[in-house]
Amino acid sequence: MYKDANYYTLYKRDNGKWSYYCYDEEGKRRSRSTNQKTKGKAIEVINARIADGKLVYPDGPPIRYERKGMLFREYFRDFYLEDKCPMAEIDRKRGIENTRAWQQVCRAYLRKYIMPDFGDKVISEITPYMIQSWLLDIPEKFGVVANTANKAYTTLSKMFDFAVYADVITDNPCKKVKRLKVNDKARDAFTMDQVRQLFSYEWGSLLIAMAVKMAALTGMRQGEIRSLMWEN
C-alpha cells in the first residue's frame, strides 16, 4: 500500500502518551512520540509537524542521511556528546545505556587524539595506513602508554562502525589496523597498613573520602563510582 509523505497512524503507548507511525523516504516505518496525553493535543502536534515538513523527523533529519563525502569533523561533531550522539541514541532505544562517565572519556579521546589528525579529512578517504600511522605515533607524540593509544583506537573504530551502518562508508578502515602491544604488569594488592592509611587520611572532602572507601571495599573503578546515582 502506498503511503504519502503525510500519512500516519495514531496510537496510544502504555505510558498514556500518544505516538504515531509514519514512513520515511525509503518506505521504512518510523515511530514518533507527540509527548501528549490527549488525542486532540496529539493531533495538533502532528498537524504542526506536517505543516513544517517535520512529520518523520521532528528534530530535523538524522545525520546518517546527510551527504556522503563529508568531512570527518562535520559528520562526527556530536559523537559522545550527551543527548546529541546518534550512536548513543540508537543504543538507548535498544535498551543499552551508556554512562555519562563513559561518554565523557570517549569524547576526551575524540577531542585530544582523533580530531587533530582526521578532522579535516573526507571520511571515505581515510585509509587503514593513515590510521595505523596515527596509532603508532600516539605514545611518543602525547607521552602516553600503548593502552591509552589502543583506547583511542577503539573509540575511533566504534565511530566508523556507525558510519558503515549509516551507509556513509562501505568498510571500517580500523578493521585492518593492528593494536599496539601492551606490556601488562601485575599489580600488587594494598597491604593492611596501606588500607588503614587510606581510611584514616584527611581527604578534605566527604565525597572523595566516600569514593575512596567505596573503591577499596567493592573494587569498583573510578568511572563506575562517578556514574552512580542516588537511586543506586
Short mmCIF file of N, CA, C and O in Angstrom, two decimals, residues 64-155:
data_model
loop_
_atom_site.label_atom_id
_atom_site.label_comp_id
_atom_site.label_asym_id
_atom_site.label_seq_id
_atom_site.Cartn_x
_atom_site.Cartn_y
_atom_site.Cartn_z
N ARG A 64 22.71 10.51 9.71
CA ARG A 64 23.00 9.38 8.83
C ARG A 64 22.49 9.61 7.42
O ARG A 64 22.89 8.93 6.47
N TYR A 65 21.56 10.57 7.22
CA TYR A 65 21.04 10.83 5.89
C TYR A 65 21.73 12.00 5.20
O TYR A 65 21.33 12.41 4.12
N GLU A 66 22.75 12.55 5.83
CA GLU A 66 23.48 13.64 5.20
C GLU A 66 24.36 13.09 4.08
O GLU A 66 24.61 11.90 3.98
N ARG A 67 24.85 13.97 3.26
CA ARG A 67 25.58 13.57 2.05
C ARG A 67 26.84 12.79 2.37
O ARG A 67 27.48 12.98 3.39
N LYS A 68 27.17 11.91 1.44
CA LYS A 68 28.43 11.19 1.56
C LYS A 68 29.57 12.12 1.13
O LYS A 68 29.36 13.13 0.48
N GLY A 69 30.79 11.75 1.47
CA GLY A 69 31.94 12.56 1.08
C GLY A 69 32.16 13.76 2.00
O GLY A 69 32.92 14.66 1.66
N MET A 70 31.50 13.79 3.16
CA MET A 70 31.65 14.93 4.04
C MET A 70 32.90 14.79 4.90
O MET A 70 33.47 13.70 5.03
N LEU A 71 33.30 15.89 5.50
CA LEU A 71 34.49 15.88 6.34
C LEU A 71 34.23 15.14 7.65
O LEU A 71 33.13 15.12 8.17
N PHE A 72 35.30 14.56 8.16
CA PHE A 72 35.24 13.80 9.41
C PHE A 72 34.65 14.64 10.53
O PHE A 72 33.77 14.19 11.26
N ARG A 73 35.13 15.87 10.71
CA ARG A 73 34.68 16.71 11.82
C ARG A 73 33.21 17.09 11.67
O ARG A 73 32.51 17.28 12.65
N GLU A 74 32.71 17.19 10.44
CA GLU A 74 31.30 17.54 10.24
C GLU A 74 30.40 16.37 10.63
O GLU A 74 29.39 16.55 11.31
N TYR A 75 30.78 15.18 10.19
CA TYR A 75 29.93 14.03 10.44
C TYR A 75 29.94 13.61 11.91
O TYR A 75 28.91 13.26 12.48
N PHE A 76 31.12 13.66 12.53
CA PHE A 76 31.26 13.15 13.90
C PHE A 76 31.23 14.24 14.96
O PHE A 76 31.62 14.00 16.09
N ARG A 77 30.76 15.43 14.63
CA ARG A 77 30.83 16.56 15.56
C ARG A 77 30.08 16.33 16.87
O ARG A 77 30.47 16.84 17.92
N ASP A 78 28.99 15.55 16.85
CA ASP A 78 28.18 15.37 18.05
C ASP A 78 28.41 14.02 18.73
O ASP A 78 27.70 13.70 19.70
N PHE A 79 29.38 13.27 18.27
CA PHE A 79 29.57 11.93 18.83
C PHE A 79 30.11 12.00 20.26
O PHE A 79 30.98 12.82 20.58
N TYR A 80 29.54 11.16 21.11
CA TYR A 80 29.87 11.05 22.54
C TYR A 80 29.48 12.30 23.31
O TYR A 80 29.95 12.50 24.43
N LEU A 81 28.60 13.12 22.74
CA LEU A 81 28.03 14.25 23.47
C LEU A 81 26.67 13.82 24.00
O LEU A 81 25.82 13.34 23.24
N GLU A 82 26.45 13.99 25.28
CA GLU A 82 25.21 13.55 25.91
C GLU A 82 24.01 14.19 25.23
O GLU A 82 23.98 15.39 24.98
N ASP A 83 22.99 13.38 24.93
CA ASP A 83 21.73 13.80 24.32
C ASP A 83 21.87 14.24 22.86
O ASP A 83 20.89 14.69 22.26
N LYS A 84 23.07 14.14 22.27
CA LYS A 84 23.25 14.54 20.88
C LYS A 84 23.83 13.43 20.01
O LYS A 84 23.67 13.45 18.80
N CYS A 85 24.51 12.48 20.62
CA CYS A 85 25.20 11.45 19.86
C CYS A 85 24.20 10.48 19.22
O CYS A 85 23.45 9.81 19.93
N PRO A 86 24.15 10.39 17.88
CA PRO A 86 23.20 9.48 17.23
C PRO A 86 23.47 8.02 17.54
O PRO A 86 22.54 7.21 17.62
N MET A 87 24.73 7.66 17.76
CA MET A 87 25.09 6.29 18.10
C MET A 87 24.53 5.92 19.47
O MET A 87 23.97 4.82 19.66
N ALA A 88 24.66 6.82 20.44
CA ALA A 88 24.14 6.58 21.78
C ALA A 88 22.62 6.53 21.78
O ALA A 88 22.01 5.78 22.55
N GLU A 89 21.99 7.30 20.91
CA GLU A 89 20.54 7.32 20.82
C GLU A 89 20.02 5.96 20.34
O GLU A 89 19.02 5.45 20.86
N ILE A 90 20.70 5.37 19.38
CA ILE A 90 20.30 4.04 18.91
C ILE A 90 20.49 3.01 20.01
O ILE A 90 19.63 2.14 20.22
N ASP A 91 21.61 3.09 20.73
CA ASP A 91 21.84 2.17 21.86
C ASP A 91 20.73 2.31 22.90
O ASP A 91 20.25 1.30 23.44
N ARG A 92 20.33 3.53 23.17
CA ARG A 92 19.30 3.77 24.19
C ARG A 92 17.99 3.12 23.78
O ARG A 92 17.31 2.49 24.61
N LYS A 93 17.62 3.24 22.52
CA LYS A 93 16.38 2.64 22.04
C LYS A 93 16.45 1.12 22.04
O LYS A 93 15.42 0.44 22.10
N ARG A 94 17.67 0.59 21.98
CA ARG A 94 17.85 -0.86 22.05
C ARG A 94 17.92 -1.36 23.49
O ARG A 94 18.04 -2.55 23.74
N GLY A 95 17.84 -0.42 24.44
CA GLY A 95 17.89 -0.78 25.84
C GLY A 95 19.28 -0.80 26.42
O GLY A 95 19.51 -1.30 27.52
N ILE A 96 20.26 -0.25 25.69
CA ILE A 96 21.64 -0.19 26.17
C ILE A 96 21.93 1.22 26.64
O ILE A 96 21.87 2.18 25.85
N GLU A 97 22.23 1.37 27.91
CA GLU A 97 22.50 2.70 28.46
C GLU A 97 24.01 2.91 28.61
O GLU A 97 24.68 2.15 29.29
N ASN A 98 24.52 3.92 27.94
CA ASN A 98 25.92 4.30 28.08
C ASN A 98 26.04 5.33 29.20
O ASN A 98 25.33 6.33 29.19
N THR A 99 26.91 5.09 30.15
CA THR A 99 27.03 6.01 31.28
C THR A 99 27.61 7.35 30.84
O THR A 99 28.33 7.44 29.83
N ARG A 100 27.29 8.36 31.61
CA ARG A 100 27.81 9.70 31.32
C ARG A 100 29.33 9.72 31.40
O ARG A 100 30.00 10.34 30.57
N ALA A 101 29.88 9.01 32.38
CA ALA A 101 31.35 8.97 32.54
C ALA A 101 32.01 8.34 31.32
O ALA A 101 33.04 8.83 30.84
N TRP A 102 31.42 7.27 30.80
CA TRP A 102 31.98 6.61 29.61
C TRP A 102 31.95 7.54 28.41
O TRP A 102 32.93 7.65 27.66
N GLN A 103 30.84 8.26 28.22
CA GLN A 103 30.74 9.19 27.10
C GLN A 103 31.76 10.32 27.23
O GLN A 103 32.35 10.76 26.23
N GLN A 104 31.98 10.78 28.45
CA GLN A 104 32.94 11.87 28.65
C GLN A 104 34.36 11.42 28.33
O GLN A 104 35.14 12.17 27.74
N VAL A 105 34.70 10.18 28.70
CA VAL A 105 36.03 9.65 28.40
C VAL A 105 36.22 9.53 26.90
O VAL A 105 37.25 9.94 26.35
N CYS A 106 35.22 8.97 26.21
CA CYS A 106 35.31 8.81 24.76
C CYS A 106 35.38 10.16 24.05
O CYS A 106 36.12 10.32 23.07
N ARG A 107 34.64 11.13 24.56
CA ARG A 107 34.67 12.48 23.97
C ARG A 107 36.05 13.09 24.14
O ARG A 107 36.55 13.79 23.24
N ALA A 108 36.69 12.82 25.27
CA ALA A 108 38.04 13.34 25.50
C ALA A 108 39.04 12.71 24.51
O ALA A 108 39.90 13.41 23.97
N TYR A 109 38.91 11.41 24.26
CA TYR A 109 39.77 10.75 23.27
C TYR A 109 39.54 11.36 21.89
O TYR A 109 40.49 11.61 21.14
N LEU A 110 38.27 11.60 21.55
CA LEU A 110 37.94 12.18 20.25
C LEU A 110 38.54 13.56 20.09
O LEU A 110 39.14 13.88 19.05
N ARG A 111 38.40 14.37 21.12
CA ARG A 111 38.88 15.76 21.05
C ARG A 111 40.41 15.85 21.05
O ARG A 111 40.99 16.62 20.28
N LYS A 112 41.06 15.04 21.89
CA LYS A 112 42.51 15.17 22.06
C LYS A 112 43.32 14.40 21.02
O LYS A 112 44.29 14.94 20.46
N TYR A 113 42.93 13.16 20.74
CA TYR A 113 43.76 12.30 19.91
C TYR A 113 43.28 12.15 18.46
O TYR A 113 44.08 11.98 17.55
N ILE A 114 41.95 12.21 18.27
CA ILE A 114 41.40 11.85 16.95
C ILE A 114 41.16 13.05 16.05
O ILE A 114 41.64 13.08 14.91
N MET A 115 40.43 14.05 16.52
CA MET A 115 40.08 15.20 15.69
C MET A 115 41.28 15.93 15.10
O MET A 115 41.25 16.32 13.93
N PRO A 116 42.37 16.15 15.86
CA PRO A 116 43.50 16.88 15.29
C PRO A 116 44.08 16.23 14.03
O PRO A 116 44.58 16.93 13.14
N ASP A 117 44.01 14.90 13.93
CA ASP A 117 44.59 14.20 12.78
C ASP A 117 43.59 13.93 11.67
O ASP A 117 43.94 13.96 10.48
N PHE A 118 42.33 13.69 12.01
CA PHE A 118 41.37 13.27 11.00
C PHE A 118 40.26 14.29 10.73
O PHE A 118 39.49 14.12 9.78
N GLY A 119 40.17 15.33 11.53
CA GLY A 119 39.07 16.27 11.42
C GLY A 119 38.86 16.86 10.05
O GLY A 119 37.73 17.01 9.60
N ASP A 120 39.93 17.22 9.35
CA ASP A 120 39.82 17.88 8.05
C ASP A 120 39.88 16.93 6.86
O ASP A 120 39.98 17.36 5.72
N LYS A 121 39.82 15.63 7.14
CA LYS A 121 39.87 14.64 6.06
C LYS A 121 38.45 14.18 5.70
O LYS A 121 37.56 14.14 6.54
N VAL A 122 38.26 13.84 4.45
CA VAL A 122 36.98 13.26 4.00
C VAL A 122 36.89 11.84 4.55
O VAL A 122 37.85 11.06 4.44
N ILE A 123 35.77 11.49 5.15
CA ILE A 123 35.64 10.20 5.83
C ILE A 123 36.02 9.03 4.91
O ILE A 123 36.77 8.15 5.30
N SER A 124 35.48 9.04 3.70
CA SER A 124 35.69 7.92 2.79
C SER A 124 37.12 7.80 2.29
O SER A 124 37.50 6.79 1.71
N GLU A 125 37.94 8.83 2.54
CA GLU A 125 39.33 8.82 2.06
C GLU A 125 40.33 8.43 3.14
O GLU A 125 41.54 8.40 2.90
N ILE A 126 39.84 8.15 4.34
CA ILE A 126 40.72 7.73 5.44
C ILE A 126 41.03 6.25 5.28
O ILE A 126 40.13 5.41 5.21
N THR A 127 42.30 5.91 5.21
CA THR A 127 42.73 4.55 4.91
C THR A 127 43.28 3.85 6.16
O THR A 127 43.66 4.50 7.13
N PRO A 128 43.37 2.51 6.11
CA PRO A 128 44.00 1.77 7.21
C PRO A 128 45.43 2.23 7.48
O PRO A 128 45.87 2.28 8.63
N TYR A 129 46.16 2.56 6.41
CA TYR A 129 47.54 3.02 6.58
C TYR A 129 47.59 4.32 7.38
O TYR A 129 48.45 4.49 8.27
N MET A 130 46.68 5.25 7.10
CA MET A 130 46.62 6.50 7.87
C MET A 130 46.36 6.22 9.35
O MET A 130 46.99 6.83 10.23
N ILE A 131 45.43 5.33 9.60
CA ILE A 131 45.06 5.02 10.99
C ILE A 131 46.20 4.30 11.71
O ILE A 131 46.49 4.59 12.87
N GLN A 132 46.87 3.37 11.01
CA GLN A 132 47.98 2.67 11.64
C GLN A 132 49.12 3.62 11.99
O GLN A 132 49.69 3.54 13.08
N SER A 133 49.42 4.54 11.08
CA SER A 133 50.47 5.53 11.33
C SER A 133 50.10 6.43 12.50
O SER A 133 50.93 6.75 13.35
N TRP A 134 48.84 6.84 12.54
CA TRP A 134 48.33 7.67 13.64
C TRP A 134 48.46 6.95 14.97
O TRP A 134 48.93 7.51 15.96
N LEU A 135 48.06 5.67 14.99
CA LEU A 135 48.10 4.89 16.22
C LEU A 135 49.54 4.71 16.72
O LEU A 135 49.81 4.83 17.92
N LEU A 136 50.45 4.44 15.81
CA LEU A 136 51.85 4.24 16.19
C LEU A 136 52.48 5.51 16.76
O LEU A 136 53.38 5.44 17.60
N ASP A 137 52.01 6.66 16.32
CA ASP A 137 52.59 7.94 16.75
C ASP A 137 52.07 8.44 18.10
O ASP A 137 52.70 9.29 18.73
N ILE A 138 50.92 7.94 18.54
CA ILE A 138 50.28 8.49 19.75
C ILE A 138 51.16 8.43 20.99
O ILE A 138 51.32 9.44 21.69
N PRO A 139 51.76 7.27 21.33
CA PRO A 139 52.54 7.22 22.58
C PRO A 139 53.66 8.25 22.65
O PRO A 139 53.81 8.95 23.67
N GLU A 140 54.43 8.39 21.58
CA GLU A 140 55.55 9.34 21.60
C GLU A 140 55.06 10.78 21.48
O GLU A 140 55.56 11.68 22.15
N LYS A 141 54.04 11.00 20.66
CA LYS A 141 53.54 12.35 20.42
C LYS A 141 52.89 12.95 21.66
O LYS A 141 53.05 14.14 21.95
N PHE A 142 52.18 12.12 22.42
CA PHE A 142 51.44 12.62 23.58
C PHE A 142 52.02 12.17 24.91
O PHE A 142 51.53 12.55 25.97
N GLY A 143 53.05 11.33 24.87
CA GLY A 143 53.67 10.86 26.10
C GLY A 143 52.77 9.96 26.92
O GLY A 143 52.70 10.08 28.15
N VAL A 144 52.03 9.06 26.24
CA VAL A 144 51.11 8.15 26.93
C VAL A 144 51.51 6.71 26.64
O VAL A 144 52.33 6.43 25.76
N VAL A 145 50.92 5.78 27.39
CA VAL A 145 51.24 4.37 27.22
C VAL A 145 50.44 3.79 26.06
O VAL A 145 49.46 4.38 25.59
N ALA A 146 50.85 2.60 25.63
CA ALA A 146 50.19 1.94 24.49
C ALA A 146 48.72 1.67 24.75
O ALA A 146 47.88 1.74 23.83
N ASN A 147 48.39 1.37 25.99
CA ASN A 147 47.00 1.06 26.32
C ASN A 147 46.09 2.26 26.07
O ASN A 147 44.95 2.12 25.61
N THR A 148 46.58 3.46 26.36
CA THR A 148 45.80 4.68 26.10
C THR A 148 45.59 4.86 24.61
O THR A 148 44.50 5.22 24.15
N ALA A 149 46.64 4.61 23.83
CA ALA A 149 46.53 4.72 22.38
C ALA A 149 45.50 3.73 21.84
O ALA A 149 44.70 4.04 20.95
N ASN A 150 45.51 2.52 22.38
CA ASN A 150 44.55 1.50 21.93
C ASN A 150 43.12 1.89 22.26
O ASN A 150 42.19 1.58 21.52
N LYS A 151 42.92 2.56 23.39
CA LYS A 151 41.58 3.02 23.75
C LYS A 151 41.10 4.10 22.79
O LYS A 151 39.91 4.15 22.44
N ALA A 152 42.00 4.96 22.37
CA ALA A 152 41.65 5.98 21.38
C ALA A 152 41.27 5.30 20.06
O ALA A 152 40.33 5.71 19.38
N TYR A 153 42.02 4.25 19.72
CA TYR A 153 41.72 3.48 18.50
C TYR A 153 40.34 2.83 18.59
O TYR A 153 39.56 2.86 17.62
N THR A 154 40.00 2.25 19.74
CA THR A 154 38.69 1.63 19.93
C THR A 154 37.57 2.66 19.77
O THR A 154 36.53 2.38 19.17
N THR A 155 37.80 3.85 20.33
CA THR A 155 36.83 4.94 20.20
C THR A 155 36.60 5.28 18.74
O THR A 155 35.46 5.44 18.29
#
